Every structure is written in C-alpha cells, then in structure tokens.
Short mmCIF file of C-alpha atoms in Angstrom, two decimals:
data_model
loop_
_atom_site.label_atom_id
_atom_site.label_comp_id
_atom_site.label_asym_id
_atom_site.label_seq_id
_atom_site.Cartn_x
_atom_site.Cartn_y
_atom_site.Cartn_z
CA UNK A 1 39.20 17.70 21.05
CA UNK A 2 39.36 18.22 17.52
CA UNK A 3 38.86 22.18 16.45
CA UNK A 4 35.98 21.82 13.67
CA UNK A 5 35.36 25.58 13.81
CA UNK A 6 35.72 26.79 10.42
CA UNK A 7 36.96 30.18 11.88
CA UNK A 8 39.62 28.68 14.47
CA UNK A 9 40.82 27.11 11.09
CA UNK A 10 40.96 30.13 9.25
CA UNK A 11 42.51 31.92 11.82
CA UNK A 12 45.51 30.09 12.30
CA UNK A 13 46.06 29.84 8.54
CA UNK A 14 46.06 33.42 9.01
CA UNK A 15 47.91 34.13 11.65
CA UNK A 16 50.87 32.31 9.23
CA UNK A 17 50.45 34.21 6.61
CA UNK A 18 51.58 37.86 7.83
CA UNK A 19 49.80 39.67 5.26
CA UNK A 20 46.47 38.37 6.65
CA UNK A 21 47.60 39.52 10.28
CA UNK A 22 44.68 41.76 10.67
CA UNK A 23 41.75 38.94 9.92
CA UNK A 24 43.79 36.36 12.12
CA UNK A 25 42.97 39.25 15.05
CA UNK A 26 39.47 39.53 13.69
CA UNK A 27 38.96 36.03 13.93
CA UNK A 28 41.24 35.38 17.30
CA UNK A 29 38.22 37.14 19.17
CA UNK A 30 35.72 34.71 17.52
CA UNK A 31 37.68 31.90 18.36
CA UNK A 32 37.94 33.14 22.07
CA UNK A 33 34.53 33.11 22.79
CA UNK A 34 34.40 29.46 21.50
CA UNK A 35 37.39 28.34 23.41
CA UNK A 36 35.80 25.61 25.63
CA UNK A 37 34.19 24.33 22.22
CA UNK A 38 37.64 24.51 21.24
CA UNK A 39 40.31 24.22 23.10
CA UNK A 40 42.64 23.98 20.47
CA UNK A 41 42.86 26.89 18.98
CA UNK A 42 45.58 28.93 21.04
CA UNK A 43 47.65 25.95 20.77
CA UNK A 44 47.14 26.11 16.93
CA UNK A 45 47.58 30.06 17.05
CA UNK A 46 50.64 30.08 18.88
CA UNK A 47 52.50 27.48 16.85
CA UNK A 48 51.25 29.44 14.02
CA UNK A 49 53.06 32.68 15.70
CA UNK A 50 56.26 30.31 16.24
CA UNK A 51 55.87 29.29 12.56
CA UNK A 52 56.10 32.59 11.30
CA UNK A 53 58.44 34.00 13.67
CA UNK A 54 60.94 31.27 12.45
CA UNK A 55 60.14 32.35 8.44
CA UNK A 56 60.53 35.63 9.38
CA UNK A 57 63.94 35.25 11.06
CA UNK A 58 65.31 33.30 7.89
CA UNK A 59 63.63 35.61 4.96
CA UNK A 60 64.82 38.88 6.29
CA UNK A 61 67.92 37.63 8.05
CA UNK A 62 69.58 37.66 4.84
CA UNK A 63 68.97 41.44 4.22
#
C-alpha cells in the first residue's frame, strides 16, 4: 500500500535529517496510530534510521 499520509512522509524525511530528530518522534506517534492505513511507514522509518546511521558513521568517522 502506498503511504499517502502527509505526516508518515514528513516523518521519515525527518527521521534523516538528525537535526529534526525530535519532530520525526512527534510525528512517529501519529504515524502509529495510522499504521494499518499505512503500513509503510516503519519500513520507511527504519531505512531512514539505517540511512542516517550510515551518514553518520562516514561524517564523523573522519574526526
């Protein structure tokens, strides 16, 4: 199913970008409650999560 939810959207952008951290959990309890309207969304989140890990791990790996 195809996550149309303009907050499951917003929330993984978010959870990518770390600085936004705190309204990806803000929205991650929004998209919860609409998880059988969108079953996407923890799929989306936690390749979001991997996504950042991985940028995290190069940026400050250097330092």
């Amino acid at each position: 199913m195809y996550c149309s939810h303009s907050w499951c959207i917003i929330s993984w952008i978010s959870a990518i970008l770390p600085r936004l951290h705190l309204v990806s959990i803000l929205f991650y309890d929004c998209c919860s409650i609409f998880f059988f309207l969108c079953p996407c969304v923890y799929l989306l989140q936690a390749w979001a999560f991997v996504v950042q890990y991985i940028l995290n791990m190069l940026f400050f790996s250097g330092i």
